[in-house]
Coordinates of N, CA and C in Angstrom, one line a residue:
X1 N 90.6 158.2 35.9 CA 90.2 158.6 37.2 C 88.8 158.3 37.4
X2 N 88.4 157.8 38.6 CA 87.0 157.6 39.0 C 86.7 158.7 40.0
X3 N 85.4 159.2 39.9 CA 84.9 160.2 40.8 C 83.5 159.9 41.3
X4 N 83.3 160.0 42.6 CA 82.0 159.7 43.3 C 81.7 160.9 44.2
X5 N 80.4 161.4 44.1 CA 79.9 162.4 45.0 C 78.7 161.8 45.7
X6 N 78.7 161.7 47.0 CA 77.6 161.1 47.7 C 77.6 161.6 49.2
X7 N 76.6 161.1 49.8 CA 76.4 161.4 51.2 C 76.7 160.1 52.0
X8 N 77.1 160.3 53.3 CA 77.5 159.1 54.1 C 76.9 159.3 55.5
X9 N 76.4 158.2 56.0 CA 76.0 158.1 57.4 C 76.8 157.0 58.1
X10 N 77.3 157.2 59.3 CA 78.0 156.2 60.0 C 77.4 155.9 61.4
X11 N 77.4 154.6 61.8 CA 76.8 154.2 63.1 C 77.8 153.2 63.7
X12 N 77.8 153.1 65.0 CA 78.5 152.1 65.7 C 77.6 151.2 66.3
X13 N 77.7 149.9 65.9 CA 76.8 148.8 66.4 C 77.5 147.7 67.0
X14 N 76.8 146.8 67.8 CA 77.5 145.7 68.4 C 77.6 144.6 67.3
X15 N 78.4 143.6 67.7 CA 78.7 142.5 66.7 C 77.4 141.6 66.5
X16 N 76.6 141.4 67.6 CA 75.4 140.7 67.4 C 74.4 141.5 66.5
X17 N 74.3 142.8 66.7 CA 73.5 143.6 65.8 C 73.9 143.6 64.4
X18 N 75.2 143.5 64.2 CA 75.7 143.3 62.8 C 75.1 142.1 62.1
X19 N 75.2 140.9 62.8 CA 74.6 139.7 62.2 C 73.1 139.8 62.0
X20 N 72.4 140.5 62.8 CA 71.0 140.7 62.6 C 70.7 141.6 61.4
X21 N 71.4 142.7 61.3 CA 71.2 143.6 60.2 C 71.7 143.0 58.9
X22 N 72.7 142.2 58.9 CA 73.2 141.5 57.7 C 72.0 140.6 57.1
X23 N 71.4 139.9 58.0 CA 70.3 139.1 57.5 C 69.1 139.9 57.0
X24 N 68.9 141.0 57.6 CA 67.8 141.9 57.1 C 68.2 142.5 55.8
X25 N 69.4 143.0 55.6 CA 69.7 143.5 54.3 C 69.9 142.5 53.2
X26 N 70.3 141.3 53.6 CA 70.4 140.3 52.6 C 69.0 139.9 51.9
X27 N 67.9 140.3 52.5 CA 66.6 140.0 52.0 C 66.1 141.1 51.0
X28 N 66.8 142.2 51.0 CA 66.3 143.3 50.2 C 67.3 143.9 49.2
X29 N 68.6 143.6 49.5 CA 69.7 144.2 48.7 C 70.6 143.0 48.2
X30 N 71.3 143.4 47.1 CA 72.3 142.4 46.6 C 73.6 142.4 47.4
X31 N 74.1 141.3 47.6 CA 75.4 141.2 48.3 C 76.5 141.4 47.2
X32 N 77.5 142.2 47.6 CA 78.7 142.5 46.8 C 79.3 141.1 46.5
X33 N 79.6 140.8 45.2 CA 80.1 139.5 44.8 C 81.4 139.1 45.5
X34 N 82.2 140.1 46.0 CA 83.4 139.8 46.7 C 83.2 139.7 48.2
X35 N 82.0 139.8 48.6 CA 81.7 140.0 50.0 C 81.0 138.8 50.6
X36 N 81.5 137.6 50.3 CA 80.9 136.4 50.9 C 81.3 136.2 52.3
X37 N 80.5 135.5 53.0 CA 80.7 135.2 54.5 C 80.7 136.6 55.2
X38 N 81.8 136.8 55.9 CA 81.9 138.1 56.7 C 82.6 139.2 55.9
X39 N 82.9 139.0 54.6 CA 83.4 140.1 53.9 C 84.9 139.9 53.4
X40 N 85.5 141.0 52.9 CA 86.8 140.9 52.3 C 87.7 141.9 53.0
X41 N 89.0 141.7 52.9 CA 90.0 142.5 53.6 C 90.3 143.8 52.8
X42 N 90.3 144.9 53.6 CA 90.6 146.2 53.0 C 91.9 146.7 53.8
X43 N 92.9 147.2 53.1 CA 94.0 147.8 53.7 C 94.1 149.3 53.2
X44 N 94.3 150.2 54.1 CA 94.5 151.6 53.7 C 95.7 152.2 54.3
X45 N 96.6 152.8 53.6 CA 97.7 153.6 54.0 C 97.3 155.0 54.0
X46 N 97.3 155.7 55.1 CA 97.0 157.1 55.1 C 98.2 158.0 55.1
X47 N 98.2 159.0 54.4 CA 99.2 160.0 54.3 C 98.8 161.3 55.0
X48 N 99.7 162.1 55.5 CA 99.4 163.4 56.1 C 100.7 164.2 56.0
X49 N 100.5 165.5 56.2 CA 101.7 166.4 56.2 C 102.5 166.4 57.5
X50 N 103.5 167.1 57.6 CA 104.4 167.1 58.7 C 103.7 167.7 60.0
X51 N 102.7 168.4 59.8 CA 101.9 169.0 60.9 C 100.7 168.2 61.2
X52 N 100.5 167.1 60.6 CA 99.3 166.3 60.8 C 98.0 167.1 60.6
X53 N 98.0 167.9 59.5 CA 96.9 168.9 59.3 C 95.6 168.1 59.1
X54 N 95.6 167.1 58.3 CA 94.3 166.4 58.0 C 93.8 165.8 59.2
X55 N 94.6 165.2 60.1 CA 94.2 164.7 61.3 C 93.6 165.8 62.2
X56 N 94.3 166.9 62.4 CA 93.8 168.0 63.2 C 92.5 168.5 62.7
X57 N 92.4 168.7 61.4 CA 91.1 169.2 60.9 C 89.9 168.3 61.1
X58 N 90.2 167.0 61.1 CA 89.2 166.0 61.4 C 88.7 166.1 62.8
X59 N 89.6 166.1 63.8 CA 89.2 166.1 65.2 C 88.6 167.5 65.6
X60 N 89.0 168.5 64.8 CA 88.4 169.9 65.1 C 87.1 170.1 64.4
X61 N 86.7 169.2 63.5 CA 85.4 169.3 62.9 C 85.4 170.3 61.8
X62 N 86.5 170.6 61.2 CA 86.5 171.6 60.1 C 85.6 171.1 59.0
X63 N 84.8 172.0 58.5 CA 83.7 171.5 57.5 C 84.3 171.1 56.2
X64 N 85.3 171.8 55.7 CA 85.9 171.5 54.4 C 87.3 170.9 54.7
X65 N 87.4 169.6 54.5 CA 88.7 168.9 54.8 C 88.9 167.8 53.8
X66 N 90.0 167.1 53.9 CA 90.4 166.1 53.0 C 91.2 165.0 53.7
X67 N 91.4 163.8 53.0 CA 92.4 162.9 53.4 C 92.8 162.2 52.2
X68 N 94.1 161.7 52.2 CA 94.7 161.0 51.1 C 95.1 159.6 51.6
X69 N 94.7 158.6 50.8 CA 95.1 157.3 51.2 C 95.4 156.4 50.0
X70 N 96.1 155.3 50.2 CA 96.4 154.3 49.2 C 95.8 153.0 49.7
X71 N 94.9 152.5 48.9 CA 94.1 151.3 49.4 C 94.2 150.1 48.4
X72 N 94.4 149.0 49.1 CA 94.3 147.7 48.3 C 93.4 146.7 49.1
X73 N 93.4 145.5 48.6 CA 92.6 144.4 49.2 C 93.4 143.2 49.6
X74 N 94.5 143.5 50.3 CA 95.3 142.5 50.8 C 96.6 142.3 50.1
X75 N 97.5 141.4 50.7 CA 98.9 141.3 50.2 C 99.0 140.7 48.8
X76 N 97.9 140.0 48.3 CA 97.9 139.5 46.9 C 97.5 140.4 45.8
X77 N 97.2 141.7 46.2 CA 96.7 142.7 45.3 C 97.8 143.0 44.2
X78 N 97.4 143.2 43.0 CA 98.3 143.5 41.9 C 98.4 145.0 41.7
X79 N 97.5 145.8 42.4 CA 97.5 147.2 42.2 C 96.9 147.8 43.5
X80 N 96.8 149.1 43.5 CA 96.2 149.9 44.7 C 95.6 151.1 44.1
X81 N 94.6 151.7 44.9 CA 94.0 152.9 44.5 C 94.5 154.1 45.3
X82 N 94.9 155.1 44.7 CA 95.2 156.4 45.4 C 93.9 157.1 45.4
X83 N 93.5 157.5 46.6 CA 92.2 158.2 46.8 C 92.4 159.5 47.5
X84 N 91.7 160.5 47.0 CA 91.6 161.8 47.6 C 90.1 162.0 48.0
X85 N 89.9 162.0 49.3 CA 88.5 162.2 49.7 C 88.3 163.5 50.3
X86 N 87.4 164.3 49.9 CA 87.1 165.7 50.3 C 85.7 165.8 50.9
X87 N 85.6 166.3 52.1 CA 84.3 166.5 52.7 C 83.9 168.0 52.6
X88 N 82.7 168.2 52.2 CA 82.1 169.6 52.1 C 80.7 169.5 52.6
X89 N 80.5 169.9 53.9 CA 79.2 169.7 54.5 C 78.7 168.3 54.6
X90 N 77.6 168.0 54.1 CA 77.1 166.6 54.1 C 77.5 165.8 52.9
X91 N 78.3 166.4 52.0 CA 78.7 165.7 50.8 C 80.1 165.2 50.9
X92 N 80.4 164.0 50.4 CA 81.7 163.5 50.3 C 82.1 163.3 48.8
X93 N 83.2 163.9 48.4 CA 83.7 163.7 47.0 C 84.9 162.8 47.1
X94 N 84.9 161.8 46.4 CA 86.0 160.8 46.3 C 86.5 160.7 44.9
X95 N 87.8 161.0 44.7 CA 88.4 160.7 43.4 C 89.5 159.7 43.6
X96 N 89.7 158.8 42.6 CA 90.6 157.8 42.8 C 91.3 157.4 41.5
X97 N 92.5 156.9 41.6 CA 93.3 156.5 40.4 C 94.0 155.1 40.7
X98 N 93.8 154.2 39.9 CA 94.5 152.9 40.1 C 95.9 152.9 39.7
X99 N 96.8 152.5 40.6 CA 98.2 152.4 40.3 C 98.7 151.0 40.4
X100 N 99.6 150.6 39.5 CA 100.1 149.3 39.6 C 101.0 149.1 40.8
X101 N 101.4 147.9 41.1 CA 102.1 147.6 42.4 C 103.5 148.4 42.4
X102 N 104.2 148.5 41.3 CA 105.5 149.1 41.4 C 105.3 150.6 41.7
X103 N 104.4 151.3 41.1 CA 104.1 152.8 41.4 C 103.6 152.9 42.8
X104 N 102.8 152.0 43.3 CA 102.3 152.0 44.6 C 103.4 151.9 45.6
X105 N 104.4 151.0 45.4 CA 105.5 150.8 46.3 C 106.4 152.1 46.3
X106 N 106.5 152.7 45.2 CA 107.3 154.0 45.2 C 106.6 155.1 46.0
X107 N 105.3 155.2 46.0 CA 104.6 156.1 46.8 C 104.8 155.8 48.3
X108 N 104.7 154.5 48.6 CA 104.9 154.1 50.0 C 106.3 154.5 50.5
X109 N 107.3 154.4 49.6 CA 108.7 154.8 49.9 C 108.9 156.3 49.9
X110 N 107.9 157.1 49.5 CA 108.0 158.6 49.5 C 108.4 159.1 48.1
X111 N 108.4 158.3 47.1 CA 108.8 158.8 45.8 C 107.5 159.1 45.0
X112 N 107.1 160.4 45.1 CA 105.8 160.8 44.5 C 106.0 161.1 43.0
X113 N 107.2 161.1 42.5 CA 107.4 161.3 41.1 C 106.7 160.2 40.3
X114 N 106.4 159.1 40.9 CA 105.7 158.0 40.2 C 104.3 158.5 39.6
X115 N 103.8 159.5 40.3 CA 102.5 160.1 39.9 C 102.6 160.9 38.6
X116 N 103.8 161.4 38.4 CA 104.0 162.2 37.1 C 104.0 161.3 35.9
X117 N 104.2 160.1 36.1 CA 104.3 159.1 35.0 C 102.9 158.7 34.5
X118 N 101.8 159.0 35.3 CA 100.5 158.6 35.0 C 99.8 159.4 33.9
X119 N 100.3 160.6 33.6 CA 99.7 161.4 32.6 C 98.2 161.7 32.9
X120 N 98.0 162.1 34.1 CA 96.6 162.4 34.6 C 96.6 163.6 35.4
X121 N 95.6 164.5 35.2 CA 95.4 165.7 35.9 C 95.3 165.5 37.4
X122 N 94.5 164.4 37.7 CA 94.3 164.1 39.1 C 95.6 163.6 39.8
X123 N 96.4 162.8 39.0 CA 97.7 162.4 39.6 C 98.6 163.6 39.8
X124 N 98.6 164.5 38.8 CA 99.4 165.8 39.0 C 99.0 166.6 40.2
X125 N 97.6 166.7 40.4 CA 97.1 167.4 41.6 C 97.6 166.7 42.9
X126 N 97.5 165.4 42.9 CA 98.0 164.7 44.1 C 99.5 164.9 44.3
X127 N 100.3 164.9 43.2 CA 101.7 165.1 43.3 C 102.0 166.5 43.9
X128 N 101.2 167.5 43.5 CA 101.4 168.9 44.0 C 101.2 168.9 45.5
X129 N 100.0 168.4 45.9 CA 99.7 168.4 47.3 C 100.7 167.7 48.2
X130 N 101.0 166.5 47.7 CA 101.9 165.6 48.6 C 103.3 166.1 48.6
X131 N 103.7 166.7 47.5 CA 105.1 167.2 47.4 C 105.3 168.5 48.1
X132 N 104.4 169.4 47.8 CA 104.5 170.8 48.3 C 104.3 170.8 49.9
X133 N 103.5 170.0 50.4 CA 103.1 170.0 51.8 C 103.8 168.9 52.6
X134 N 104.8 168.3 51.9 CA 105.6 167.2 52.6 C 104.8 166.1 53.3
X135 N 103.9 165.5 52.5 CA 103.1 164.4 53.0 C 104.0 163.2 53.1
X136 N 103.7 162.4 54.1 CA 104.4 161.2 54.4 C 103.4 160.1 54.9
X137 N 103.8 158.8 54.7 CA 102.9 157.8 55.2 C 102.8 157.9 56.7
X138 N 101.6 157.7 57.3 CA 101.4 157.8 58.7 C 100.9 156.6 59.4
X139 N 100.0 155.9 58.8 CA 99.5 154.7 59.4 C 98.8 153.8 58.4
X140 N 98.8 152.5 58.7 CA 98.0 151.5 57.9 C 96.9 151.0 58.8
X141 N 95.7 151.1 58.2 CA 94.5 150.5 58.9 C 93.9 149.4 58.0
X142 N 93.6 148.3 58.6 CA 93.0 147.1 57.9 C 91.7 146.7 58.6
X143 N 90.8 146.2 57.9 CA 89.6 145.7 58.4 C 88.9 144.8 57.5
X144 N 87.9 144.0 57.9 CA 87.1 143.2 57.1 C 85.8 143.9 56.8
X145 N 85.4 143.9 55.5 CA 84.2 144.7 55.1 C 83.2 143.8 54.4
X146 N 82.0 143.9 55.0 CA 80.8 143.2 54.4 C 80.0 144.2 53.7
X147 N 79.5 144.0 52.4 CA 78.9 145.0 51.6 C 77.6 144.5 51.0
X148 N 76.6 145.4 51.1 CA 75.4 145.2 50.3 C 75.1 146.4 49.4
X149 N 74.6 146.1 48.3 CA 74.4 147.3 47.3 C 73.0 147.3 46.7
X150 N 72.6 148.5 46.3 CA 71.4 148.7 45.6 C 71.7 149.7 44.4
X151 N 71.2 149.5 43.3 CA 71.4 150.3 42.1 C 70.6 151.7 42.3
X152 N 69.6 151.6 43.1 CA 68.9 152.9 43.4 C 69.7 153.8 44.2
X153 N 69.9 155.0 43.6 CA 70.7 156.0 44.3 C 72.1 155.6 44.6
X154 N 72.5 154.6 43.9 CA 73.9 154.0 44.0 C 74.2 153.8 45.5
X155 N 73.3 153.1 46.2 CA 73.4 152.9 47.6 C 74.3 151.8 48.0
X156 N 75.2 151.9 48.9 CA 76.1 150.9 49.5 C 75.9 150.9 51.0
X157 N 75.7 149.7 51.5 CA 75.7 149.5 52.9 C 76.9 148.6 53.3
X158 N 77.8 149.2 54.1 CA 79.0 148.5 54.5 C 79.1 148.3 56.0
X159 N 79.6 147.1 56.4 CA 79.9 146.8 57.8 C 81.4 146.5 57.9
X160 N 82.1 147.3 58.7 CA 83.6 147.2 58.9 C 83.8 146.6 60.3
X161 N 84.5 145.6 60.4 CA 84.8 145.0 61.7 C 86.2 144.4 61.8
X162 N 86.7 144.1 63.0 CA 88.0 143.6 63.3 C 89.0 144.6 62.7
X163 N 88.9 145.8 63.1 CA 89.8 146.9 62.7 C 91.1 146.8 63.4
X164 N 92.2 146.8 62.6 CA 93.6 146.7 63.1 C 94.4 147.8 62.4
X165 N 95.6 148.0 63.0 CA 96.4 149.0 62.4 C 97.9 148.9 62.9
X166 N 98.8 149.7 62.2 CA 100.2 149.8 62.6 C 100.8 151.1 62.1
X167 N 101.7 151.6 62.8 CA 102.5 152.7 62.4 C 103.9 152.3 62.2
X168 N 104.2 151.0 62.3 CA 105.6 150.5 62.2 C 106.0 150.1 60.8
X169 N 105.0 149.7 60.0 CA 105.3 149.3 58.6 C 104.2 149.8 57.7
X170 N 104.6 150.3 56.6 CA 103.5 150.9 55.7 C 103.3 150.1 54.4
X171 N 103.9 148.9 54.3 CA 103.8 148.1 53.1 C 102.5 147.4 53.1
X172 N 101.5 147.9 52.4 CA 100.2 147.2 52.4 C 100.1 146.0 51.5
X173 N 101.2 145.7 50.8 CA 101.4 144.5 50.0 C 102.1 143.4 50.8
X174 N 102.5 143.7 52.0 CA 103.3 142.7 52.7 C 102.5 141.6 53.3
X175 N 103.0 140.3 53.2 CA 102.4 139.1 53.7 C 102.7 139.1 55.2
X176 N 103.6 139.8 55.7 CA 104.1 139.8 57.1 C 103.8 141.0 57.9
X177 N 102.8 141.8 57.5 CA 102.4 143.0 58.2 C 101.9 142.7 59.6
X178 N 102.6 143.2 60.6 CA 102.2 143.0 61.9 C 101.3 144.1 62.4
X179 N 100.0 143.8 62.7 CA 99.1 144.8 63.1 C 98.5 144.5 64.5
X180 N 98.0 145.5 65.1 CA 97.3 145.3 66.4 C 95.9 145.8 66.4
X181 N 95.0 145.2 67.2 CA 93.7 145.8 67.2 C 93.7 147.3 67.7
X182 N 92.9 148.1 67.0 CA 92.9 149.5 67.4 C 91.4 149.9 67.7
X183 N 90.6 148.9 67.8 CA 89.2 149.2 68.0 C 88.5 148.0 68.7
X184 N 87.5 148.2 69.4 CA 86.8 147.1 70.1 C 86.4 146.0 69.1
X185 N 86.9 144.8 69.2 CA 86.6 143.7 68.3 C 85.1 143.3 68.3
X186 N 84.4 143.7 69.4 CA 83.0 143.4 69.5 C 82.1 144.5 69.0
X187 N 82.7 145.5 68.3 CA 81.9 146.6 67.7 C 82.2 146.7 66.3
X188 N 81.1 147.1 65.5 CA 81.2 147.2 64.0 C 80.8 148.6 63.6
X189 N 81.5 149.1 62.6 CA 81.2 150.4 62.0 C 80.2 150.1 60.8
X190 N 79.0 150.7 60.9 CA 78.0 150.6 59.8 C 78.0 151.9 59.0
X191 N 78.2 151.8 57.7 CA 78.2 153.0 56.9 C 77.1 152.9 55.8
X192 N 76.3 153.9 55.6 CA 75.4 154.0 54.5 C 75.8 155.1 53.5
X193 N 76.1 154.7 52.3 CA 76.6 155.6 51.3 C 75.6 155.7 50.2
X194 N 75.1 156.9 49.8 CA 74.0 157.1 48.9 C 74.1 158.4 48.2
X195 N 73.3 158.6 47.1 CA 73.1 159.8 46.4 C 71.8 160.4 46.6
X196 N 71.7 161.7 46.7 CA 70.4 162.4 46.8 C 69.6 162.2 48.1
X197 N 69.0 161.0 48.2 CA 68.2 160.7 49.4 C 68.3 159.3 49.8
X198 N 68.1 159.0 51.1 CA 68.2 157.6 51.6 C 66.9 156.9 51.4
X199 N 66.9 155.8 50.7 CA 65.7 155.0 50.5 C 65.0 154.6 51.8
X200 N 63.7 154.8 51.8 CA 62.9 154.6 53.1 C 63.1 153.2 53.7
X201 N 63.1 152.2 52.9 CA 63.2 150.8 53.4 C 64.5 150.5 54.1
X202 N 65.6 151.2 53.6 CA 66.9 151.1 54.2 C 66.9 151.9 55.5
X203 N 66.4 153.1 55.4 CA 66.3 154.0 56.6 C 65.6 153.3 57.7
X204 N 64.5 152.6 57.5 CA 63.7 151.9 58.5 C 64.5 150.8 59.2
X205 N 65.3 150.1 58.4 CA 66.1 149.0 59.0 C 67.2 149.7 59.9
X206 N 67.8 150.7 59.4 CA 68.9 151.4 60.2 C 68.3 152.0 61.5
X207 N 67.1 152.6 61.4 CA 66.5 153.2 62.6 C 66.1 152.2 63.6
X208 N 65.9 151.0 63.2 CA 65.6 149.9 64.2 C 66.7 149.6 65.2
X209 N 67.9 150.1 64.8 CA 69.1 149.9 65.7 C 69.0 150.9 66.9
X210 N 68.2 152.0 66.7 CA 68.1 153.0 67.7 C 69.5 153.6 68.1
X211 N 70.3 153.8 67.1 CA 71.7 154.3 67.3 C 71.8 155.7 66.6
X212 N 72.6 156.5 67.2 CA 72.8 157.9 66.6 C 74.0 157.8 65.7
X213 N 74.0 158.8 64.7 CA 75.1 158.8 63.8 C 76.4 159.2 64.6
X214 N 77.5 158.7 64.1 CA 78.8 158.9 64.7 C 79.8 159.4 63.6
X215 N 80.7 160.2 64.0 CA 81.8 160.7 63.1 C 83.0 159.9 63.3
X216 N 82.9 158.6 63.0 CA 84.0 157.7 63.3 C 85.1 157.8 62.2
X217 N 86.3 157.9 62.5 CA 87.4 158.1 61.5 C 88.4 157.0 61.7
X218 N 88.5 156.1 60.7 CA 89.5 155.0 60.8 C 91.0 155.6 60.8
X219 N 91.2 156.6 60.1 CA 92.5 157.3 60.1 C 92.9 157.7 61.5
X220 N 92.0 158.4 62.2 CA 92.3 158.8 63.5 C 92.4 157.7 64.5
X221 N 91.6 156.6 64.3 CA 91.8 155.4 65.1 C 93.2 154.8 65.0
X222 N 93.8 155.0 63.8 CA 95.1 154.5 63.5 C 96.3 155.3 64.0
X223 N 96.0 156.4 64.7 CA 97.0 157.3 65.2 C 97.1 157.3 66.7
X224 N 97.4 156.1 67.3 CA 97.4 156.0 68.8 C 98.4 156.9 69.5
X225 N 99.5 157.3 68.7 CA 100.5 158.2 69.3 C 99.9 159.6 69.5
X226 N 98.8 159.9 68.8 CA 98.1 161.2 69.0 C 97.0 161.0 69.9
X227 N 96.2 162.0 70.2 CA 95.0 161.8 71.1 C 93.9 161.1 70.2
X228 N 93.7 159.8 70.6 CA 92.8 158.9 69.7 C 91.4 159.5 69.7
X229 N 90.8 159.4 68.5 CA 89.5 160.0 68.3 C 88.6 159.0 67.8
X230 N 87.5 158.8 68.5 CA 86.6 157.7 68.2 C 85.3 158.3 67.6
X231 N 84.7 159.3 68.3 CA 83.4 159.8 67.9 C 83.4 161.3 67.6

């Protein structure tokens, strides 16, 4: 199991501002080796219970809340990560477990007993939550992610663009997944993820955008049948 505890800031910027900031960050940060050109594909399958509790707690601004997702990096992935992300005030705690493709497909089909075969306390915890509260797949959200990293404070700067989604099919390994745009294609979600404090030279670049922080939720964007939540 991997565990990360950090703070996150999110901003909504225009596509032209994204290209400008990318050039700025490329001068002072390392580019993620998988993030050439405009970035790499990310696919996330979000789960929720029968009452959509995680969705409702997000749009209500509940301070202590969570979300569960299964994430891979496109149809050619050989595995996926089951992630439990918990928010407590300004801190985000993310725990994850890598599952092979066969176990991932069983989760997508609603067979959570695959987690019991992992011999992991974290997997057992997820099995308990998802089984007891009747979690089911709800939506798939895909996007292209450009990443810059700094070893200082384990800082990651990510740009997510061309955000698409579907509630019709949940197979994140499919080569034929039909998705529709669920967000303005000319807007980009900028996220700054860091430990302890935000480095001043990164903060200065972000502040040059003159944008306010936004509580953008990709999971909520992927639920168009509900009251869509952007900010």
